[in-house]
Amino acid sequence: MSDHAAAHGHSDELAHEMPVSTLISVFLALVVLTLLTFDASYSISRPEYLGAPIFGTHISIFRPLFAALALPAETMRSLGVPIAMAIATVKAMLVILFFMHLRHDKALNNLIFFFCFAFFFLFIAFVLIDTLQYQGDISSFADSQATK
Amino acid sequence: MSEHAVADPHTGHDGHQGHNPFHAHHFDTPKQQFDAGKFGMWLFLVQEVLFFSGLFVFYAIVRVNHPEIFRWGHQALDPFYGFVNTIVLIFSSLTMAWAVRCAQKGQRTGLIVNLVITLVCAGVFLCVKYVEYSAKFEHGFLWAGRFNPHTEDHAGDHSATEGTTSHDSGHADASHAASAEGHGGHAHGPVGPPPKNAGVFFSIYFGMTGLHAIHVIAGIAAITWILVRSVRGDFGPDYFGPVDYVGLYWHLVDLVWIYLFPMLYLIE
Amino acid sequence: MATVDVVRSGSAGHTETDNYLTHSKGLLSWLLTLDHKRIGVMYLIATSAAFLLGGFFALMVRTELWTTGRTIMNHDTYNQMFTLHGAVMVFLFIIPGIPAALGNFILPIMLGAKDVAFPRLNLASFYLWMMGATFFLAALSFTGLDTGWTFYTPYSTTDFGTGKDNAIISAVMGVFILGFSSIFTGLNFLVTIHTMRPPGMTWFRMPLFLWAIYSTAIIQVLATPVLAITLLLLLVEKTLGFGIFDPQLGGDPVLFQHFFWFYSHPAVYIMILPAMGVISELIGVNCRRHIFGYRFIAYSSVAIALLGFLVWGHHMFTSGQSKLASVVFSAITFSVAIPSAIKIFNWLSTMYKGSITFNAPFLYALSFMFLFTIGGLTGLFLATLSVDVHLHDTYFVVAHFHYVMVGGALTSFLGGLFHWWPKISGKMYSETPARISALLVFLGFNLTFLPQFVMGTRGMPRRYYNYLPEFEPFHQWSTIGAYVLGAGALLAFATVIHSIFRGKPAPMNPWGGASLEWTCSSPPPHNNFDKAPSVEDCYDYDKLVWDEKTGGYLMRK
C-alpha cells in the first residue's frame, strides 16, 4: 500500500482543490456583475433611471459614462447587446475557470471546451449570413401579399 | 485447468486496488479512472453546448431580423424574477463548488450540507419559474401557435385586471412592488399593440427557459443521487469523481442561465 | 502478491477454453454484460437485422418501379416504403453499423485496453439504440410515415389529423433517442482513445482504423446534439405549434434545413470515415506491405471530420438559400475532395508491388475503392452550383449518395465483418461463397445504380412513384441489380452464419495482421490482455511468418 502511494507521487491528488476564499470571491464578483448588467441595461433603456438606490443615494457606473459620451439614442441602443453579452461572458469565464476548475485542469479539457464554441459560432454565423441575405425577399413577398 | 478457472484474472487484479471499492477493473490507476471520467464529462458538456446552440441560433436570427419583436415582447418578462433566479443559481453554483471541495477533503458533513443547499436553490429556481410561467399562461403570452394576449394595453390595465383572479393580481402586485422598489417605478407588461409575429418571442422564451428547466430537473436528480451516496459515505480524497462530474454539469446549467437572463429579460 | 502469480500462470493456460463467449453463460449474462465484445456482437446482430429490414424496403421500392404506374403497391405505400428504407438504413444501420458494432468489438483490443472507458454507458448506448429502433417499429405500425428520412418542414409539421401524425412523432422520437445512443458511443470512444492507451501506444502507432473511429467520434459528439435539438424543436412545433419552422407563425422553413444539415452532412462522414478506417486495415494486411503515407491517411481523417462541418449548405442550393451562402458552401465543398483523394491514392500506392491476397475482405476493399471513387467524383458535379440546379432531386443524386453509402459503407462493413469474423467468432468462414458474395454485391450494385446516373441526367426525379415510359428499361436494369445486390448480401450473411456451425476453428492470426487484436486468442479472452501488451509498428508485416501447423501467422523468432 505504501509503495503504491509512493509510486504515484504527487499524482495521488486527483484534482486541484479550490480555496474557499476564491470560491466566495468569485461568487461576490458574479453578484456584482449581475448588478452591473442591470445598470447597463437600465442606463440605456430607461431615461428615468438614476442608479441603484443605496444608502440614500443613487449609484450607477454606466449612466454617468453614457452621459459623458453623449451618444445618439440609436447608437446607445445598439450597444445594449454587446455590453450585456460582454458582461455575461466575463461571468461565464469566472464560472468556467474557477467553479469548474478549468484554470487548473488539463490542457486537453480546456482545448475541447473552448474549441466547441468555434462550432457554435460557425453554426450561428453561417445561418445568420444566409438568413440576412434572403430576408429582403421574404419581406417584399409579405408586402406584395398584403397589398393584394 | 480447474485452478486456472478459479484464478479468474478479474479477481486477481483486485490485489492492488483493494483500498478503493469503486476502482473499476479496466483502469490501471484511480488517477486514470478519474481523468477518464472528467474528460468524458467535459465531452458531455461540449455536447450540451451544441445541444443548446440550436435555440441560440434561432434567437440570433429573430433578434437580428426582427428586433421589434424583442422590444415589445421582453416587456412581458419581469427582470426582478430573472434577477432572483440568477442570484439563486449563482449561489447554488457556489455551494456545488464548495461541495466538491468538501468531497476532496473528505469532509462528509460539509459535503452533505452544501449539496442540500444546492438542491434547495434548484427548488427555489423552479418555483420562481413556475410563478413566471403561470403568469404567462394567465395572460396568454404563449408561444406563436397559442399566442393570445388577453390584455391589449397591459401598462394601463394594472388595476383593471386586479379583480379578475386574486391569485394572479397578488403576485403581479408583489413583483410590481419589488421592481418598483429597486428600480424606480417601472410598470412591467408590454406597451402598445403587439408587432407582427410577436408570439415568436414567447416561442423563444419558452423554448430556451423550458429546455433549461429540464436541465435543472435533471440536475436535481443527479445531485440527489450524489447526496444519497454522500450520506452513505462513498466519497473521500481517494474517490470523489462523481461529485466533481455532477458539479461540472450543474455549473453548465448555471452558465446557460447567465446568458439567458440578459438575453431574454434585459436586452431591448 | 500471491494472487498476481496465479494470474500470470492462468493467462498462459486460458487461451484454449476461456474466452469472452464462454466466460459466463445464460441470456442475462449477455443482456446485462459490460464486456465491449459482447455489446459489439449484440450491436452486430441488431444492425444486421436493421440492414435486412431496410433492404427489404429497398427491394419493395425497386419492385414497384419495375413498370410505370402501379406494379405492386399504391403511391401512398410507395412513399412510406422509400421513407422507411432511407430512415432505417441511415439511422439504424449505417451510422451505428461500423462504429458501434465492429468498432465496439475491435477498438479496445486494437488499442491494447481491457475495455472501453465507460462500459456501463456503452451498454446504455446499446439499449438507447434498441429503444430508438422500437419507436421506429411503432412508426411502422401507425403507418403513414412518408416524409422522407429528412423530415422536412413544413410537410412534417402539417397537422394531418390521421395516424400519420403519430407515425411522424414516433419516428422523430426514435431518431432523437438514436442520436443520444450515437453521442454516447462517440464520447466513450474518444475517452477510451485518449485515456486508455497502454504505454508505447502513441498517437502515431495507432492503427488507422482507430484514427478513423476517433474522427468519427468527434463528429458524433459535436454534430449529433444539433440533430437532437432540431428534432426536439420539430416535436414542439408539431405538437404545440412553436412556430420556429412555420412561416405562418413567423418561423422559417429554410432554417429547418440549416439545422438538419448541420448535423446530417457531418453525419455522412460518420457513415464513411469508419468505412475508410476499415479499408486502411484491409489493404495493409492483404497487400503484406506497410501502409503508404500513414500520417497523411491519419490526418486526412481528422481533416474530413472538420471540413465536413463547413459544407452543409450544399444540400440546400435550390431550397431558397441565398446566393452568397450557396457560393461559399459550394467552394468549400470542393475542398473535401482533397483529403478523400489523399486516402485513395495512398491505398493505391500501398497496393503497388504488394503481395496481394485476393480473399473476400480484400475483394470488398477493392469494390470500396472503385465505388467510392465514383461516388466521390460525382459529388463534385453536384457541388458545382450550376450543374446542381439541373441535377438536384434527380436519380443522379440518388445514385451519387448510394455509391458513397452503399458502395462505401456497406462494402467495408461486409469486408470488415469477414476480416474480423475469425476474431469475433473464433471460426473461419468458407472463402469461396464469401468471394462470390463480394462479386455479387459489386456487380449488383453497379447494375442498380449506374443506370440511375443516366436517368438522373435525363431528368428522372427522385422519389417519384410514376415515370415516363422512356425510363422503363433503366428502372428494370436497376431493379434486377437490386435483387442481385440483395442476393449477394444474403449470401454474405449466410456464409458468416454457416461458419458458426461448420467453420474450422480460427487461429490467432489468420491473415497476418500486425495490430494488437491479432496478438490475443480467437475469440479473445474476457479481459483482452492480462498485462499491457507491448506495442510495435502495426503495419510491419515482415515480423510475421506463415505457420503451416496452426494455419495462421506467428511472430518471427
Coordinates of C-alpha atoms in Angstrom, one line a residue, chain C residues 3-463:
Chain C
T3 CA -2.7 -13.6 -6.5
V4 CA -0.7 -11.9 -9.2
D5 CA 1.5 -15.0 -9.7
V6 CA -1.6 -17.2 -10.0
V7 CA -3.0 -14.8 -12.6
R8 CA 0.2 -15.0 -14.7
S9 CA 0.1 -18.8 -14.8
G10 CA -3.6 -18.6 -15.5
S11 CA -3.1 -16.3 -18.5
A12 CA -0.8 -18.9 -20.1
G13 CA -3.4 -21.6 -19.9
H14 CA -6.7 -19.9 -20.6
T15 CA -6.3 -19.4 -24.3
E16 CA -7.8 -22.7 -25.2
T17 CA -11.1 -22.6 -23.4
D18 CA -11.7 -19.3 -21.5
N19 CA -12.8 -16.7 -24.0
Y20 CA -15.4 -13.9 -23.9
L21 CA -18.0 -16.2 -25.4
T22 CA -17.6 -18.9 -22.7
H23 CA -16.7 -16.6 -19.8
S24 CA -20.2 -16.7 -18.4
K25 CA -23.4 -18.4 -19.5
G26 CA -27.1 -17.6 -19.8
L27 CA -29.2 -15.0 -21.6
L28 CA -28.8 -12.4 -18.8
S29 CA -25.0 -12.7 -18.9
W30 CA -25.4 -11.3 -22.4
L31 CA -28.2 -8.8 -21.9
L32 CA -26.5 -7.2 -18.8
T33 CA -22.9 -7.6 -20.0
L34 CA -20.5 -4.8 -19.6
D35 CA -18.0 -6.5 -21.9
H36 CA -17.4 -4.4 -25.0
K37 CA -17.0 -7.5 -27.1
R38 CA -20.4 -8.9 -26.2
I39 CA -22.0 -5.4 -26.7
G40 CA -20.3 -5.3 -30.1
V41 CA -21.8 -8.6 -31.0
M42 CA -25.2 -7.6 -29.9
Y43 CA -24.9 -4.4 -32.0
L44 CA -23.7 -6.6 -34.9
I45 CA -26.8 -8.7 -34.7
A46 CA -29.2 -5.7 -34.2
T47 CA -27.7 -3.6 -37.0
S48 CA -27.6 -6.5 -39.4
A49 CA -31.3 -7.1 -38.7
A50 CA -31.9 -3.5 -39.4
F51 CA -30.0 -3.8 -42.6
L52 CA -32.1 -6.7 -43.7
L53 CA -35.3 -4.7 -42.9
G54 CA -34.0 -1.7 -44.8
G55 CA -33.0 -3.9 -47.6
F56 CA -36.5 -5.4 -47.7
F57 CA -38.0 -1.9 -48.1
A58 CA -35.4 -1.1 -50.8
L59 CA -36.5 -4.2 -52.8
M60 CA -40.1 -3.2 -52.4
V61 CA -39.3 0.2 -53.8
R62 CA -37.4 -1.3 -56.7
T63 CA -40.1 -3.8 -57.4
E64 CA -42.8 -1.1 -57.5
L65 CA -40.7 0.8 -60.1
W66 CA -40.4 -2.2 -62.4
T67 CA -43.2 -0.8 -64.6
T68 CA -44.7 2.6 -65.0
G69 CA -47.9 3.1 -62.9
R70 CA -48.9 0.6 -60.3
T71 CA -46.8 -2.6 -60.1
I72 CA -47.4 -4.0 -56.6
M73 CA -48.5 -1.1 -54.4
N74 CA -50.2 2.2 -54.4
H75 CA -48.4 5.5 -54.2
D76 CA -49.0 6.0 -50.5
T77 CA -47.4 2.7 -49.7
Y78 CA -44.6 3.5 -52.0
N79 CA -44.0 6.9 -50.3
Q80 CA -43.8 5.0 -46.9
M81 CA -41.5 2.4 -48.4
F82 CA -38.8 4.8 -49.5
T83 CA -39.1 6.8 -46.3
L84 CA -38.7 3.7 -44.2
H85 CA -35.9 2.5 -46.4
G86 CA -34.0 5.7 -46.0
A87 CA -34.6 6.2 -42.3
V88 CA -33.9 2.6 -41.3
M89 CA -30.8 2.3 -43.4
V90 CA -29.3 5.7 -42.3
F91 CA -30.2 5.8 -38.6
L92 CA -30.4 2.1 -37.7
F93 CA -27.7 0.6 -39.9
I94 CA -25.1 2.8 -41.5
I95 CA -24.5 5.2 -38.6
P96 CA -24.1 2.6 -35.9
G97 CA -23.0 -0.2 -38.3
I98 CA -19.3 0.1 -38.3
P99 CA -18.5 2.3 -35.2
A100 CA -20.9 0.7 -32.8
A101 CA -20.7 -2.9 -34.0
L102 CA -17.2 -3.5 -35.4
G103 CA -15.8 -0.5 -33.5
N104 CA -17.0 -1.7 -30.2
F105 CA -15.6 -5.1 -30.6
I106 CA -12.2 -4.1 -32.2
L107 CA -11.4 -0.7 -30.8
P108 CA -10.3 -1.6 -27.2
I109 CA -8.4 -4.7 -28.4
M110 CA -6.7 -2.8 -31.1
L111 CA -5.8 -0.2 -28.6
G112 CA -4.5 -2.7 -26.1
A113 CA -7.1 -1.8 -23.5
K114 CA -9.2 -4.1 -21.3
D115 CA -12.4 -2.4 -22.2
V116 CA -13.9 1.0 -23.3
A117 CA -13.6 3.7 -20.7
F118 CA -17.3 3.6 -19.6
P119 CA -18.7 0.0 -20.0
R120 CA -22.0 0.9 -18.4
L121 CA -22.5 3.8 -20.7
N122 CA -21.7 1.5 -23.6
L123 CA -24.4 -0.9 -22.6
A124 CA -26.8 2.1 -22.1
S125 CA -26.0 3.2 -25.7
F126 CA -27.0 -0.2 -26.9
Y127 CA -30.3 0.0 -25.1
L128 CA -30.9 3.5 -26.3
W129 CA -30.4 2.1 -29.8
M130 CA -32.9 -0.6 -29.1
M131 CA -35.4 2.0 -27.7
G132 CA -34.9 4.2 -30.8
A133 CA -35.5 1.2 -33.0
T134 CA -38.6 0.3 -31.1
F135 CA -40.0 3.8 -31.8
F136 CA -39.3 3.2 -35.4
L137 CA -41.2 0.0 -35.4
A138 CA -44.0 1.8 -33.7
A139 CA -44.0 4.3 -36.6
L140 CA -44.2 1.4 -38.9
S141 CA -47.3 0.1 -37.2
F142 CA -49.0 3.5 -37.2
T143 CA -48.4 3.5 -41.0
G144 CA -48.2 6.7 -43.0
L145 CA -44.6 7.9 -42.4
D146 CA -43.9 9.4 -45.8
T147 CA -41.8 12.5 -45.0
G148 CA -38.6 11.0 -46.4
W149 CA -35.8 10.4 -43.9
T150 CA -35.1 14.1 -43.7
F151 CA -38.4 15.1 -42.1
Y152 CA -38.5 18.4 -44.0
T153 CA -40.8 21.0 -42.7
P154 CA -43.5 22.3 -43.4
Y155 CA -44.7 18.9 -44.6
S156 CA -43.6 17.0 -41.4
T157 CA -45.2 19.6 -39.1
T158 CA -48.5 19.8 -41.0
D159 CA -51.4 18.6 -38.9
F160 CA -52.9 15.7 -41.0
G161 CA -55.4 14.6 -38.4
T162 CA -54.6 10.9 -39.2
G163 CA -52.3 8.2 -38.0
K164 CA -49.6 9.9 -40.0
D165 CA -49.1 12.4 -37.2
N166 CA -48.4 9.7 -34.7
A167 CA -46.1 7.9 -37.1
I168 CA -44.1 11.1 -37.6
I169 CA -43.9 11.9 -33.9
S170 CA -42.9 8.3 -33.1
A171 CA -40.2 8.3 -35.8
V172 CA -38.8 11.6 -34.7
M173 CA -38.7 10.4 -31.1
G174 CA -36.9 7.4 -32.3
V175 CA -34.3 9.4 -34.2
F176 CA -33.9 11.6 -31.1
I177 CA -33.1 8.6 -28.9
L178 CA -30.8 7.0 -31.5
G179 CA -29.0 10.3 -31.6
F180 CA -28.1 10.0 -27.9
S181 CA -27.0 6.4 -28.5
S182 CA -24.6 7.7 -31.1
I183 CA -23.4 10.6 -28.9
F184 CA -22.6 8.3 -26.0
T185 CA -20.8 5.8 -28.2
G186 CA -18.7 8.6 -29.7
L187 CA -18.0 10.0 -26.3
N188 CA -17.0 6.6 -25.0
F189 CA -14.6 6.1 -27.9
L190 CA -13.0 9.5 -27.6
V191 CA -12.3 9.0 -23.9
T192 CA -11.1 5.4 -24.5
I193 CA -8.6 6.5 -27.1
H194 CA -7.4 9.4 -25.1
T195 CA -7.0 7.8 -21.7
M196 CA -6.8 4.0 -22.1
R197 CA -3.8 3.7 -24.4
P198 CA -1.2 1.4 -22.9
P199 CA 2.4 2.6 -22.6
G200 CA 4.0 2.6 -26.0
M201 CA 0.7 3.1 -27.9
T202 CA 1.5 6.6 -29.1
W203 CA -0.9 8.5 -31.4
F204 CA 1.1 7.6 -34.4
R205 CA 1.4 4.0 -33.6
M206 CA -2.4 3.6 -33.6
P207 CA -3.9 1.6 -36.4
L208 CA -5.6 3.8 -38.9
F209 CA -9.0 2.3 -38.1
L210 CA -8.6 3.9 -34.7
W211 CA -7.9 7.3 -36.3
A212 CA -11.0 6.9 -38.4
I213 CA -13.1 6.0 -35.4
Y214 CA -11.6 8.9 -33.4
S215 CA -12.5 11.3 -36.2
T216 CA -16.0 9.8 -36.4
A217 CA -16.4 10.2 -32.7
I218 CA -15.5 13.9 -32.9
I219 CA -18.4 14.4 -35.3
Q220 CA -20.7 12.3 -33.3
V221 CA -20.2 14.4 -30.2
L222 CA -20.2 17.8 -32.0
A223 CA -22.9 17.3 -34.6
T224 CA -25.4 14.9 -33.2
P225 CA -26.6 17.2 -30.4
V226 CA -27.7 19.7 -33.1
L227 CA -29.8 16.9 -34.6
A228 CA -31.3 16.3 -31.2
I229 CA -32.3 19.9 -30.7
T230 CA -33.6 20.1 -34.2
L231 CA -35.9 17.1 -33.7
L232 CA -37.0 18.4 -30.3
L233 CA -38.0 21.7 -31.9
L234 CA -39.7 19.7 -34.7
L235 CA -41.7 17.9 -32.0
V236 CA -42.8 21.0 -30.1
E237 CA -43.6 22.6 -33.5
K238 CA -45.8 19.7 -34.4
T239 CA -47.4 19.1 -31.1
L240 CA -47.6 22.6 -29.6
G241 CA -47.2 24.9 -32.6
F242 CA -44.0 26.7 -31.6
G243 CA -43.7 28.4 -35.0
I244 CA -40.0 28.1 -35.3
F245 CA -40.1 26.5 -38.7
D246 CA -43.6 27.5 -39.8
P247 CA -43.7 30.7 -41.9
Q248 CA -47.4 31.3 -41.0
L249 CA -46.3 31.8 -37.4
G250 CA -43.2 33.8 -38.1
G251 CA -40.9 30.9 -38.5
D252 CA -38.5 29.9 -41.3
P253 CA -38.7 26.5 -43.1
V254 CA -35.2 27.0 -44.6
L255 CA -34.0 27.2 -41.0
F256 CA -35.0 23.6 -40.5
Q257 CA -32.8 22.6 -43.4
H258 CA -29.9 24.5 -41.9
F259 CA -30.4 22.8 -38.6
F260 CA -30.9 19.4 -40.1
W261 CA -27.9 19.5 -42.4
F262 CA -25.6 21.0 -39.8
Y263 CA -25.9 17.5 -38.4
S264 CA -26.7 15.4 -41.4
H265 CA -23.9 16.5 -43.6
P266 CA -21.2 15.7 -40.9
A267 CA -23.3 12.5 -40.4
V268 CA -22.4 11.5 -43.9
Y269 CA -18.8 11.4 -42.6
I270 CA -20.0 9.4 -39.6
M271 CA -21.0 6.9 -42.2
I272 CA -17.9 6.9 -44.4
L273 CA -15.0 7.6 -42.1
P274 CA -15.2 4.3 -40.2
A275 CA -15.5 2.6 -43.6
M276 CA -12.3 4.3 -44.7
G277 CA -10.7 3.1 -41.5
V278 CA -11.7 -0.5 -42.2
I279 CA -10.3 -0.2 -45.7
S280 CA -6.9 1.0 -44.4
E281 CA -6.7 -2.2 -42.4
L282 CA -7.8 -4.5 -45.1
I283 CA -5.5 -3.0 -47.7
G284 CA -2.4 -3.1 -45.5
V285 CA -2.9 -6.7 -44.2
N286 CA -3.8 -8.2 -47.6
C287 CA -1.0 -6.5 -49.5
R288 CA 1.6 -7.5 -47.0
R289 CA 3.1 -4.1 -47.3
H290 CA 3.4 -1.3 -44.9
I291 CA 0.6 1.2 -45.4
F292 CA 1.8 4.0 -47.6
G293 CA 1.5 7.6 -46.2
Y294 CA 0.4 6.6 -42.7
R295 CA 0.4 10.1 -41.4
F296 CA -1.4 11.5 -44.4
I297 CA -4.2 9.0 -44.0
A298 CA -4.4 9.7 -40.3
Y299 CA -4.5 13.5 -40.7
S300 CA -6.9 13.3 -43.7
S301 CA -9.5 11.5 -41.4
V302 CA -9.4 14.4 -39.0
A303 CA -9.4 16.9 -41.9
I304 CA -12.5 15.3 -43.3
A305 CA -14.2 15.4 -39.9
L306 CA -13.5 19.1 -39.5
L307 CA -14.2 20.1 -43.2
G308 CA -17.4 18.2 -43.0
F309 CA -18.8 20.8 -40.7
L310 CA -18.3 23.6 -43.2
V311 CA -20.3 22.3 -46.2
W312 CA -23.8 21.6 -45.1
G313 CA -25.3 24.2 -47.3
H314 CA -24.6 22.2 -50.4
H315 CA -27.8 20.3 -49.6
M316 CA -29.7 23.5 -49.9
F317 CA -28.7 25.0 -53.2
T318 CA -32.2 25.0 -54.5
S319 CA -34.1 25.4 -51.3
G320 CA -34.2 29.2 -51.0
Q321 CA -30.8 29.6 -49.5
S322 CA -29.2 32.8 -50.5
K323 CA -26.8 33.0 -53.4
L324 CA -24.0 34.2 -51.2
A325 CA -24.3 31.2 -48.9
S326 CA -24.6 28.8 -51.8
V327 CA -21.4 30.1 -53.4
V328 CA -19.4 29.9 -50.2
F329 CA -20.7 26.4 -49.4
S330 CA -20.0 25.2 -53.0
A331 CA -16.4 26.5 -52.8
I332 CA -15.7 24.8 -49.5
T333 CA -17.4 21.6 -50.7
F334 CA -14.7 21.1 -53.4
S335 CA -12.0 21.1 -50.7
V336 CA -13.4 17.9 -49.1
A337 CA -12.3 16.1 -52.2
I338 CA -8.7 16.6 -51.2
P339 CA -8.4 14.5 -48.1
S340 CA -10.6 11.9 -49.7
A341 CA -8.3 11.7 -52.7
I342 CA -5.3 11.5 -50.4
K343 CA -6.7 8.3 -48.9
I344 CA -7.5 6.7 -52.2
F345 CA -4.0 7.5 -53.6
N346 CA -2.3 6.2 -50.5
W347 CA -4.2 2.9 -50.7
L348 CA -3.4 2.5 -54.3
S349 CA 0.3 3.2 -53.5
T350 CA 0.2 0.6 -50.8
M351 CA -1.0 -2.0 -53.3
Y352 CA 1.8 -1.1 -55.7
K353 CA 4.3 -4.0 -55.6
G354 CA 2.4 -5.6 -52.8
S355 CA 2.0 -9.3 -52.4
I356 CA -1.8 -9.3 -52.7
T357 CA -4.1 -11.9 -51.3
F358 CA -7.4 -11.8 -53.1
N359 CA -9.5 -13.1 -50.2
A360 CA -13.1 -11.9 -49.6
P361 CA -12.2 -8.9 -47.4
F362 CA -9.7 -7.6 -50.0
L363 CA -12.3 -8.0 -52.7
Y364 CA -14.7 -5.9 -50.7
A365 CA -11.9 -3.4 -50.2
L366 CA -11.3 -3.2 -53.9
S367 CA -15.0 -2.7 -54.5
F368 CA -14.9 0.1 -52.0
M369 CA -12.1 1.9 -53.8
F370 CA -13.8 1.6 -57.1
L371 CA -17.3 2.6 -55.9
F372 CA -16.2 5.3 -53.5
T373 CA -14.2 7.0 -56.2
I374 CA -17.2 7.1 -58.5
G375 CA -19.3 8.3 -55.6
G376 CA -16.8 11.0 -54.6
L377 CA -16.3 12.3 -58.2
T378 CA -20.0 12.6 -58.9
G379 CA -20.2 14.5 -55.7
L380 CA -18.0 17.2 -57.4
F381 CA -20.7 17.5 -60.1
L382 CA -23.3 18.1 -57.5
A383 CA -21.1 20.6 -55.6
T384 CA -21.0 22.7 -58.8
L385 CA -23.8 25.2 -58.4
S386 CA -25.0 25.4 -62.0
V387 CA -24.8 21.7 -62.5
D388 CA -26.6 21.0 -59.3
V389 CA -29.6 23.2 -60.3
H390 CA -30.0 20.8 -63.2
L391 CA -29.3 17.6 -61.3
H392 CA -30.9 18.3 -57.9
D393 CA -33.6 15.9 -56.7
T394 CA -33.0 13.6 -59.6
Y395 CA -31.8 10.0 -59.7
F396 CA -28.3 11.3 -60.2
V397 CA -28.3 12.4 -56.6
V398 CA -29.7 9.1 -55.5
A399 CA -27.0 7.2 -57.4
H400 CA -24.3 9.5 -56.1
F401 CA -25.0 9.0 -52.4
H402 CA -25.7 5.3 -52.8
Y403 CA -22.2 5.0 -54.4
V404 CA -20.8 6.6 -51.2
M405 CA -23.1 5.0 -48.6
V406 CA -23.7 1.5 -50.1
G407 CA -20.6 1.4 -52.2
G408 CA -18.6 2.8 -49.3
A409 CA -20.1 1.9 -46.0
L410 CA -21.8 -1.4 -46.9
T411 CA -18.9 -2.9 -48.7
S412 CA -16.5 -2.0 -46.0
F413 CA -18.9 -3.2 -43.3
L414 CA -19.1 -6.6 -45.1
G415 CA -15.3 -6.6 -45.7
G416 CA -14.6 -5.7 -42.1
L417 CA -17.1 -8.3 -41.0
F418 CA -15.2 -11.1 -42.9
H419 CA -11.8 -9.7 -41.9
W420 CA -12.6 -9.8 -38.1
W421 CA -15.1 -12.6 -38.2
P422 CA -12.4 -15.2 -37.2
K423 CA -11.6 -13.0 -34.2
I424 CA -15.2 -12.4 -33.3
S425 CA -16.5 -15.9 -33.6
G426 CA -13.3 -18.0 -33.4
K427 CA -14.4 -19.7 -36.6
M428 CA -13.1 -19.5 -40.2
Y429 CA -15.7 -18.7 -42.8
S430 CA -15.7 -20.5 -46.1
E431 CA -13.8 -18.5 -48.6
T432 CA -15.5 -19.3 -51.9
P433 CA -19.0 -18.3 -51.1
A434 CA -17.6 -15.2 -49.4
R435 CA -15.8 -14.2 -52.6
I436 CA -18.9 -14.9 -54.6
S437 CA -20.8 -12.6 -52.3
A438 CA -18.3 -9.9 -52.9
L439 CA -18.7 -10.3 -56.6
L440 CA -22.5 -10.3 -56.5
V441 CA -22.5 -7.2 -54.3
F442 CA -20.2 -5.4 -56.7
L443 CA -22.0 -6.4 -59.9
G444 CA -25.5 -6.0 -58.4
F445 CA -24.6 -2.6 -57.0
N446 CA -23.3 -1.2 -60.3
L447 CA -26.2 -2.7 -62.2
T448 CA -28.6 -0.9 -59.8
F449 CA -27.0 2.5 -59.7
L450 CA -25.2 3.1 -63.0
P451 CA -28.5 3.3 -64.9
Q452 CA -29.7 5.8 -62.2
F453 CA -26.9 8.2 -63.2
V454 CA -28.1 8.1 -66.7
M455 CA -31.7 8.5 -65.7
G456 CA -30.8 11.4 -63.5
T457 CA -29.0 13.3 -66.2
R458 CA -32.1 12.8 -68.4
G459 CA -34.4 14.3 -65.8
M460 CA -35.9 11.4 -63.8
P461 CA -36.8 13.0 -60.5
R462 CA -36.2 11.0 -57.3
R463 CA -38.9 9.7 -55.0

